[in-house]
mmCIF file with all atom_site columns, N, CA and C in Angstrom:
data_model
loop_
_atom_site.group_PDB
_atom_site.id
_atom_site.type_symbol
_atom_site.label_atom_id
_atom_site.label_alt_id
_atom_site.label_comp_id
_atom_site.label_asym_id
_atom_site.label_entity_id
_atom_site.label_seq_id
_atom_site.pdbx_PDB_ins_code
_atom_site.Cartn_x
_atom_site.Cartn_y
_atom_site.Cartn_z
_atom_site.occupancy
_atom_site.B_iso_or_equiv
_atom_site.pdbx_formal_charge
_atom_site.auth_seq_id
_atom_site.auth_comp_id
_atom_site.auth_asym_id
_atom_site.auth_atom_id
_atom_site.pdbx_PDB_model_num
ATOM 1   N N  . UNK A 1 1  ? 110.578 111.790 83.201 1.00 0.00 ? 289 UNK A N  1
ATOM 2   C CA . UNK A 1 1  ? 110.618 110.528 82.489 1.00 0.00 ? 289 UNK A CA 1
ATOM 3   C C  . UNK A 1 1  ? 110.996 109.387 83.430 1.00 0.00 ? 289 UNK A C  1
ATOM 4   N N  . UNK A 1 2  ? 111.890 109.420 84.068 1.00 0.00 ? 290 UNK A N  1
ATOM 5   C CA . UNK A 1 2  ? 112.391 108.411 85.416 1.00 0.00 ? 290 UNK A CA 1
ATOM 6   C C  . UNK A 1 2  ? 111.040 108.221 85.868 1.00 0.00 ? 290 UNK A C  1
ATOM 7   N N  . UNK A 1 3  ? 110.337 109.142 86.394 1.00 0.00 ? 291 UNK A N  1
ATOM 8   C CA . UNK A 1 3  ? 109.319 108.610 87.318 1.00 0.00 ? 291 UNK A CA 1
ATOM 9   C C  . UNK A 1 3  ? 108.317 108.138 87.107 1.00 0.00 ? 291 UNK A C  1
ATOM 10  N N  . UNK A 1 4  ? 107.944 108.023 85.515 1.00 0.00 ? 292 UNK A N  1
ATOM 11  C CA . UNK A 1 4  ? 107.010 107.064 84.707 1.00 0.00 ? 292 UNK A CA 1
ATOM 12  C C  . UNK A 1 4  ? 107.258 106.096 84.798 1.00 0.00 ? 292 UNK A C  1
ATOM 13  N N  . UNK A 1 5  ? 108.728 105.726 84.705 1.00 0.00 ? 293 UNK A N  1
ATOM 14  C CA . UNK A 1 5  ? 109.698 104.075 84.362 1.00 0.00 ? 293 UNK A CA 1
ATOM 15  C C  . UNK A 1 5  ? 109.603 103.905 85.795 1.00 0.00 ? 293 UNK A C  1
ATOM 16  N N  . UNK A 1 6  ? 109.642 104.697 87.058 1.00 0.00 ? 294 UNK A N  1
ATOM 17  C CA . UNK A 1 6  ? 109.833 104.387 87.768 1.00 0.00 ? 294 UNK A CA 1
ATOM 18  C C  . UNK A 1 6  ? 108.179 103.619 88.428 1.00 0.00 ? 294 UNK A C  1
ATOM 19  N N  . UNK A 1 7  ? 107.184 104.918 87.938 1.00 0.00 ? 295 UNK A N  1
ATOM 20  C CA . UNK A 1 7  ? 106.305 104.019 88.517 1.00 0.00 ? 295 UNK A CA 1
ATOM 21  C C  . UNK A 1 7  ? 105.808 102.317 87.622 1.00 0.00 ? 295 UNK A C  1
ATOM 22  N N  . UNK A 1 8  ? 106.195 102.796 86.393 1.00 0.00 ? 296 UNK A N  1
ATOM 23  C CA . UNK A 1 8  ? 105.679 101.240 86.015 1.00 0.00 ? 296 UNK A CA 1
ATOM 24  C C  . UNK A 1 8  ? 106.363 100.066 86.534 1.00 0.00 ? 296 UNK A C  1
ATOM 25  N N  . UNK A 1 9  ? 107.720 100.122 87.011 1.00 0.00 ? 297 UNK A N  1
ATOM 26  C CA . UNK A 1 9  ? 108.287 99.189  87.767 1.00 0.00 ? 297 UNK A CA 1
ATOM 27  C C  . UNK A 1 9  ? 107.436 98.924  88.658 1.00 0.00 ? 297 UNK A C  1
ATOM 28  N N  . UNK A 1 10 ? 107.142 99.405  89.845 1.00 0.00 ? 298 UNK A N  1
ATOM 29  C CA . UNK A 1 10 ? 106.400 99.595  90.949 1.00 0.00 ? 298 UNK A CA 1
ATOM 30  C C  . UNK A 1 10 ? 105.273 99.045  90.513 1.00 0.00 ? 298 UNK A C  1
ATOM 31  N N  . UNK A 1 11 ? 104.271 99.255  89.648 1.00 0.00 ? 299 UNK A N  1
ATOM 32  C CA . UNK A 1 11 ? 103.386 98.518  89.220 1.00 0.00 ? 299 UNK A CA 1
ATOM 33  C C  . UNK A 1 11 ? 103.392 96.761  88.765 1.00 0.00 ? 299 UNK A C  1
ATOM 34  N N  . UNK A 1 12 ? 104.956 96.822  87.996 1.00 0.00 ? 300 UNK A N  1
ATOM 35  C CA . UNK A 1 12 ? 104.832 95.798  87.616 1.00 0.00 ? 300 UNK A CA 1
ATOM 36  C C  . UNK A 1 12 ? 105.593 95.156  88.975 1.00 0.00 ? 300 UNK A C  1
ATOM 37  N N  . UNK A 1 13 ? 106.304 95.186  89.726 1.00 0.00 ? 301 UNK A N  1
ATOM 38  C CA . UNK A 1 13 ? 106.258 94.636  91.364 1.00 0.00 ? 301 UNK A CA 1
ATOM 39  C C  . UNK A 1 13 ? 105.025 93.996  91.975 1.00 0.00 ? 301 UNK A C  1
ATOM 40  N N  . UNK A 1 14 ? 103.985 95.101  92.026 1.00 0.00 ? 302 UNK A N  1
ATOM 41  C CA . UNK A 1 14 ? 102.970 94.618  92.312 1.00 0.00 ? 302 UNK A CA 1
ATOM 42  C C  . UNK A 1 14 ? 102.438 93.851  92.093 1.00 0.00 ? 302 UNK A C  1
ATOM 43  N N  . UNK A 1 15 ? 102.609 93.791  90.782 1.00 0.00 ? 303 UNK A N  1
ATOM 44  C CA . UNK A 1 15 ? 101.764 92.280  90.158 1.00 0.00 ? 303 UNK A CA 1
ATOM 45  C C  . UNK A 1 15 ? 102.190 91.403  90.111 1.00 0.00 ? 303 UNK A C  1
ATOM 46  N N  . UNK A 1 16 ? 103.619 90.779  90.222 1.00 0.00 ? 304 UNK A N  1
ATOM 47  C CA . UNK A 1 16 ? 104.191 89.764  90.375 1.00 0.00 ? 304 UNK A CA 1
ATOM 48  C C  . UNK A 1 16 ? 104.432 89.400  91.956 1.00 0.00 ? 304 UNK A C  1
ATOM 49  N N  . UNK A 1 17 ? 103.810 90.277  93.245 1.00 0.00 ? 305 UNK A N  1
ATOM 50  C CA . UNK A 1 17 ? 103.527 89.843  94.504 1.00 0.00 ? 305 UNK A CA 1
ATOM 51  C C  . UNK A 1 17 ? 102.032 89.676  94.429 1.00 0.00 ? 305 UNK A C  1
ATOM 52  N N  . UNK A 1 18 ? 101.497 90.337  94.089 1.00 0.00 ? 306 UNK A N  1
ATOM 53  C CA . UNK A 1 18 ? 100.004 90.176  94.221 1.00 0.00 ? 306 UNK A CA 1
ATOM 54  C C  . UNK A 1 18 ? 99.448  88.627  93.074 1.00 0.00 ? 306 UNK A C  1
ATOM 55  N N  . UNK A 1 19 ? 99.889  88.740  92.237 1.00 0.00 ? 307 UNK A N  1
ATOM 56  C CA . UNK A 1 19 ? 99.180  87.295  91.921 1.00 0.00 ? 307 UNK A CA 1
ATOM 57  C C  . UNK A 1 19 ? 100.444 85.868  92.213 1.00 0.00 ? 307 UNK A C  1
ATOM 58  N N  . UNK A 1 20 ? 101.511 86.181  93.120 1.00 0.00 ? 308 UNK A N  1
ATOM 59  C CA . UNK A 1 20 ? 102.203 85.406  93.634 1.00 0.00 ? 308 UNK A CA 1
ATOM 60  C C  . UNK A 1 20 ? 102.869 84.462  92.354 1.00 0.00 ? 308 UNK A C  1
ATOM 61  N N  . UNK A 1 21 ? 103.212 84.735  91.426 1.00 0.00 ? 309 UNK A N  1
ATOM 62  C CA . UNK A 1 21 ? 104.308 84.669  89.958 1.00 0.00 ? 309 UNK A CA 1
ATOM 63  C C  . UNK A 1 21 ? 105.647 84.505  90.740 1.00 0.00 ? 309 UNK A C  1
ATOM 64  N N  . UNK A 1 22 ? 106.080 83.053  90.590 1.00 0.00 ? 310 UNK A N  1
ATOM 65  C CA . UNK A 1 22 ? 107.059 82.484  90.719 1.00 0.00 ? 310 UNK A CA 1
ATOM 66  C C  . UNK A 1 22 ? 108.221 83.183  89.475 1.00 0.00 ? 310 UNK A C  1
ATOM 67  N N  . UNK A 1 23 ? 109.213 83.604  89.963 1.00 0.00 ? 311 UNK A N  1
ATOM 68  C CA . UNK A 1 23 ? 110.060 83.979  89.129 1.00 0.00 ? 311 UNK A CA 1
ATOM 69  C C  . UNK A 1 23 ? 111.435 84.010  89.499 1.00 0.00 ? 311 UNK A C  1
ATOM 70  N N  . UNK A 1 24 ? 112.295 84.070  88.414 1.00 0.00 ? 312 UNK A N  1
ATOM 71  C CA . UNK A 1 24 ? 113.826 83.486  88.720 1.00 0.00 ? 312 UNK A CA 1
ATOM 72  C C  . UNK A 1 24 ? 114.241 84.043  89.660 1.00 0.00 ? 312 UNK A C  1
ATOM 73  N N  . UNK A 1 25 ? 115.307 84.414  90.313 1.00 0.00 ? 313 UNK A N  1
ATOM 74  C CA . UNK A 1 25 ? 115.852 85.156  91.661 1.00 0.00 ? 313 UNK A CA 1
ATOM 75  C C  . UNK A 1 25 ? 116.078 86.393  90.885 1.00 0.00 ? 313 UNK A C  1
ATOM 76  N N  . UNK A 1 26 ? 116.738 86.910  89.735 1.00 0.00 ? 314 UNK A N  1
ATOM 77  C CA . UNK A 1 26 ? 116.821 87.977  89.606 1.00 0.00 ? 314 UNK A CA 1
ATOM 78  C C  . UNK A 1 26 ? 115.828 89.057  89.622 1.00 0.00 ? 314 UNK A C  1
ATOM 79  N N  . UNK A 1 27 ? 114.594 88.526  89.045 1.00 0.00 ? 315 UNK A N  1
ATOM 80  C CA . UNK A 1 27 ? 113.415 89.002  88.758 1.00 0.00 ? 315 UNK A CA 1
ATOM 81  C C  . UNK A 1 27 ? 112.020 88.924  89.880 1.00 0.00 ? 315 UNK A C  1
ATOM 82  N N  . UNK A 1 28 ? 112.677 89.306  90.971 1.00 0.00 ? 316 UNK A N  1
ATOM 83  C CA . UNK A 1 28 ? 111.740 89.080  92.082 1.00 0.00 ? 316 UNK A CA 1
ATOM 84  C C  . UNK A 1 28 ? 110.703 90.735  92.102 1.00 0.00 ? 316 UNK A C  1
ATOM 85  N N  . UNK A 1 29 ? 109.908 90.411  92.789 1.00 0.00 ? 317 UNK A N  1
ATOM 86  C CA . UNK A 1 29 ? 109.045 91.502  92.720 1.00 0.00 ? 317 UNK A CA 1
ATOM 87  C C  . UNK A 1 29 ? 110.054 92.819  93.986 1.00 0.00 ? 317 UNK A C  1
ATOM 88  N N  . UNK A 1 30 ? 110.968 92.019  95.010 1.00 0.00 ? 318 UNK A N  1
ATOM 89  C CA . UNK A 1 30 ? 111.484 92.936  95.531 1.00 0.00 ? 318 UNK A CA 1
ATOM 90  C C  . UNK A 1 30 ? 112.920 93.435  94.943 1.00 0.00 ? 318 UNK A C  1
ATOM 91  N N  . UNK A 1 31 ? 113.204 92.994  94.106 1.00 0.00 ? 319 UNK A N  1
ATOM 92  C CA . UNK A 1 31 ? 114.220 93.457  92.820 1.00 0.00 ? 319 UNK A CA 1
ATOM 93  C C  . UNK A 1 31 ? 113.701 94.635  92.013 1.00 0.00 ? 319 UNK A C  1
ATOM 94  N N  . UNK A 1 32 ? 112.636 94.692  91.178 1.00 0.00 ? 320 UNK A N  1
ATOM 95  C CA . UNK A 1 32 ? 111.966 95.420  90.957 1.00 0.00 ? 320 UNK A CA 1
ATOM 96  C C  . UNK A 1 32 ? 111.352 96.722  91.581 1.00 0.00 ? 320 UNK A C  1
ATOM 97  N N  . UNK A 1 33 ? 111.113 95.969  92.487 1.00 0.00 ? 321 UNK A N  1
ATOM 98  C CA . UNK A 1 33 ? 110.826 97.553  93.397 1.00 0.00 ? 321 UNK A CA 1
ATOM 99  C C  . UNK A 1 33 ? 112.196 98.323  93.915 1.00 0.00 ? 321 UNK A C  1
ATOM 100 N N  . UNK A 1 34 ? 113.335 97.674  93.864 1.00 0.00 ? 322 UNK A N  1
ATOM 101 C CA . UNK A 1 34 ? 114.204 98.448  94.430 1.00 0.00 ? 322 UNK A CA 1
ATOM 102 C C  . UNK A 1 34 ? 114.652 99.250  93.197 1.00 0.00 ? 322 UNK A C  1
ATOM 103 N N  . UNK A 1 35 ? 114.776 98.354  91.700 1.00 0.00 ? 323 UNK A N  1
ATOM 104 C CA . UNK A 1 35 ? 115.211 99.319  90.951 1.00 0.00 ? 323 UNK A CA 1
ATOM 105 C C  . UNK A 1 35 ? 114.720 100.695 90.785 1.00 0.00 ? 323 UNK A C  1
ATOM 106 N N  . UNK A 1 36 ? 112.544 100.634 91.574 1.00 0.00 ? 324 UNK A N  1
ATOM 107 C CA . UNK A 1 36 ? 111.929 101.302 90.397 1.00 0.00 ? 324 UNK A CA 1
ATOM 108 C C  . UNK A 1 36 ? 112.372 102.853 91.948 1.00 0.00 ? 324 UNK A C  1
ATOM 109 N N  . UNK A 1 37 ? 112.576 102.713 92.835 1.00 0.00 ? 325 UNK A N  1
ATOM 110 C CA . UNK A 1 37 ? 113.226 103.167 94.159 1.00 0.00 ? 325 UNK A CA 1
ATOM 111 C C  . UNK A 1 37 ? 114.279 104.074 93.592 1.00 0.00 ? 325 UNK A C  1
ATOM 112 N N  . UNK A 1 38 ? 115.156 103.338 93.116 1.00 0.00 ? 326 UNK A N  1
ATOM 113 C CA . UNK A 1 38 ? 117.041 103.738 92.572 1.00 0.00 ? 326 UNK A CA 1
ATOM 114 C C  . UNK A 1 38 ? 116.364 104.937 91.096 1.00 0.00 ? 326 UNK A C  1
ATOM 115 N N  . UNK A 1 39 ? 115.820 104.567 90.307 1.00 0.00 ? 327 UNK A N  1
ATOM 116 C CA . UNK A 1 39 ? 115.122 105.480 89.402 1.00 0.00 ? 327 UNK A CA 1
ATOM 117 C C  . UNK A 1 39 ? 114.108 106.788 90.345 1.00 0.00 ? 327 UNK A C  1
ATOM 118 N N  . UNK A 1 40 ? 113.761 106.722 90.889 1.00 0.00 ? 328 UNK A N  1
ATOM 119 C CA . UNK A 1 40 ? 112.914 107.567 91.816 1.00 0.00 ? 328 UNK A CA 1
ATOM 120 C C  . UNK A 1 40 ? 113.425 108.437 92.460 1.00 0.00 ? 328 UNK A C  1
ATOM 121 N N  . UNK A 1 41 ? 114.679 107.960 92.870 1.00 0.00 ? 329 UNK A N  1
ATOM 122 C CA . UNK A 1 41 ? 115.637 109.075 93.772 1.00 0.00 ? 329 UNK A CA 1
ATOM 123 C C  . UNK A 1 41 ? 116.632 109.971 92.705 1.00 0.00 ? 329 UNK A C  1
ATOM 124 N N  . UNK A 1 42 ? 116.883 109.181 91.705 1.00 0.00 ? 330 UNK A N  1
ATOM 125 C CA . UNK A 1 42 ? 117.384 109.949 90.454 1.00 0.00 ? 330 UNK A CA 1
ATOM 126 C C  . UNK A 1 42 ? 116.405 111.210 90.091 1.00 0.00 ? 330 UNK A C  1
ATOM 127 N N  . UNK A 1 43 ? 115.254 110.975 89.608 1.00 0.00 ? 331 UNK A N  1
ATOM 128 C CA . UNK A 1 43 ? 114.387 111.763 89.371 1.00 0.00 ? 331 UNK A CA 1
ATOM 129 C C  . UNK A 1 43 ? 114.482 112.755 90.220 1.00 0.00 ? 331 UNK A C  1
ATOM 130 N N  . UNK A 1 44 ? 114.014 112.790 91.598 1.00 0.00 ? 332 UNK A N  1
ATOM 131 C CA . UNK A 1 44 ? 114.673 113.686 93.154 1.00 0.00 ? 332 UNK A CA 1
ATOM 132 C C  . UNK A 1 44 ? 115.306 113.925 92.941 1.00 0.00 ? 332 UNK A C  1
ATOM 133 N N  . UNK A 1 45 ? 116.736 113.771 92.366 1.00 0.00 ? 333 UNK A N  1
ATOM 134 C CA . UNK A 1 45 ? 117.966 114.093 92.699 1.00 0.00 ? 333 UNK A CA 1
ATOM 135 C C  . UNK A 1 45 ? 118.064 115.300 91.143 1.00 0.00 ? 333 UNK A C  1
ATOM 136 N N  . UNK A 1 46 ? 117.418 115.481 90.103 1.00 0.00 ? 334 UNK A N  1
ATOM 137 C CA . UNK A 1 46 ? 117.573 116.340 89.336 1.00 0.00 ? 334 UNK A CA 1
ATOM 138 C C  . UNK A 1 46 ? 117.973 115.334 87.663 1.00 0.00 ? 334 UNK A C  1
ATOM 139 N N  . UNK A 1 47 ? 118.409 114.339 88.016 1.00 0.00 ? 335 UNK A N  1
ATOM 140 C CA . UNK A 1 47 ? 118.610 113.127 87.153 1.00 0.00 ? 335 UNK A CA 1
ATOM 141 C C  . UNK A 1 47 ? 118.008 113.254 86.079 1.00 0.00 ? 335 UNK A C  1
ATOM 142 N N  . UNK A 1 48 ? 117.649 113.269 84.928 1.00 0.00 ? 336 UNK A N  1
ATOM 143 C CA . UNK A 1 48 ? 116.534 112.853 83.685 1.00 0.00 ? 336 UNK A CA 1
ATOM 144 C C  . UNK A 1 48 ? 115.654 114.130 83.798 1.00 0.00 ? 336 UNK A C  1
ATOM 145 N N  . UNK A 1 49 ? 115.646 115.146 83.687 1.00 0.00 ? 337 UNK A N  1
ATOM 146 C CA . UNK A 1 49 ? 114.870 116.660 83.848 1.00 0.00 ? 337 UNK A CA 1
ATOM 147 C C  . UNK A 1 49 ? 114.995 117.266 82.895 1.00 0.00 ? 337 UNK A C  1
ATOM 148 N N  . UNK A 1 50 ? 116.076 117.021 82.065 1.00 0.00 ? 338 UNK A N  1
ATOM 149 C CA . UNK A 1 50 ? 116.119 117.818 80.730 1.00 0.00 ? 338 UNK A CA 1
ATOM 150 C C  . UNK A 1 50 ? 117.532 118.469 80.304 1.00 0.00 ? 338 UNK A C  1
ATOM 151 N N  . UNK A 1 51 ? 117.822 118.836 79.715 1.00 0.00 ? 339 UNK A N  1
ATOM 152 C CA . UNK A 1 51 ? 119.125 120.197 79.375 1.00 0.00 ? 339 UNK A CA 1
ATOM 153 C C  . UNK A 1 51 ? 118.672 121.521 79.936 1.00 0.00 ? 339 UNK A C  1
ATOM 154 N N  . UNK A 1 52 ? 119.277 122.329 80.541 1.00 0.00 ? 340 UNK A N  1
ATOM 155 C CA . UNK A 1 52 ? 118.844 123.481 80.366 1.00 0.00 ? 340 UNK A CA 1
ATOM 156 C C  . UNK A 1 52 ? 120.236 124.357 80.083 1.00 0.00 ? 340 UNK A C  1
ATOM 157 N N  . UNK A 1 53 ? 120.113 125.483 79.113 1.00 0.00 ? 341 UNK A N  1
ATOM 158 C CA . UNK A 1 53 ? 120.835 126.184 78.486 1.00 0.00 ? 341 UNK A CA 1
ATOM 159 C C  . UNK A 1 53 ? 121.040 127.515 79.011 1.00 0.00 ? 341 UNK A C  1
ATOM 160 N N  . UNK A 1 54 ? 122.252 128.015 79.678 1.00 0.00 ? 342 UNK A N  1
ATOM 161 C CA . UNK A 1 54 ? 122.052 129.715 80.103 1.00 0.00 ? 342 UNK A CA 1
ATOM 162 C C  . UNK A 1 54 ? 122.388 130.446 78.750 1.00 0.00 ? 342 UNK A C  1
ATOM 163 N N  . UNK A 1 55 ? 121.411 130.866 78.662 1.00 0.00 ? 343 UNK A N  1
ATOM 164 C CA . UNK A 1 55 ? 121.663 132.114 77.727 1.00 0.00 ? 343 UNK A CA 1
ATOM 165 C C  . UNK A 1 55 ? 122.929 133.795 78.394 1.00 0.00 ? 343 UNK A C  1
ATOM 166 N N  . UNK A 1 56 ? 123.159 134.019 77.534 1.00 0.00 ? 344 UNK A N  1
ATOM 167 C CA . UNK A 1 56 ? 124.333 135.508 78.130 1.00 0.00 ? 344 UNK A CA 1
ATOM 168 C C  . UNK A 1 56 ? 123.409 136.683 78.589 1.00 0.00 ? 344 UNK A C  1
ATOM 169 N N  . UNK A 1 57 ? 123.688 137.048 79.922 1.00 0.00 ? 345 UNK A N  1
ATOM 170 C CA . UNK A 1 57 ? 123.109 138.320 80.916 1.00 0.00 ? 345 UNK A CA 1
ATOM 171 C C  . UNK A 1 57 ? 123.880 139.445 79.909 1.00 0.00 ? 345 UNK A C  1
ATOM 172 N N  . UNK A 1 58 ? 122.950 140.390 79.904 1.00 0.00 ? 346 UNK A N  1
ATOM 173 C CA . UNK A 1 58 ? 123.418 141.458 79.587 1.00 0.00 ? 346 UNK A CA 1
ATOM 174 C C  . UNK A 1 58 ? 123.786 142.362 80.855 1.00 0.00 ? 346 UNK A C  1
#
């Protein structure tokens, strides 16, 4: 799931460098890409993968 959010960040980066979209300082296209980065390494890191449950070894 991270790495969906992560790539649509990345996408939406792109498009706010590529058609050159003036935007406030927070919302820069290299803001964006770093978040969608920080989500990406989560994902790597085991982050957002699910629950998993041990059942009892006999």
């Amino acid at each position: 799931m991270l790495a969906i959010v992560s790539a649509v960040l990345f996408f939406i980066a792109f498009l706010i460098n590529a058609a050159d979209v003036s935007t406030n300082d927070a919302f820069t296209s290299t803001n964006v890409m770093l978040l969608g980065l920080t989500l990406l390494a989560l994902h790597l890191a085991g982050f957002g993968s699910g629950w998993t449950f041990r059942g009892r070894r006999r």
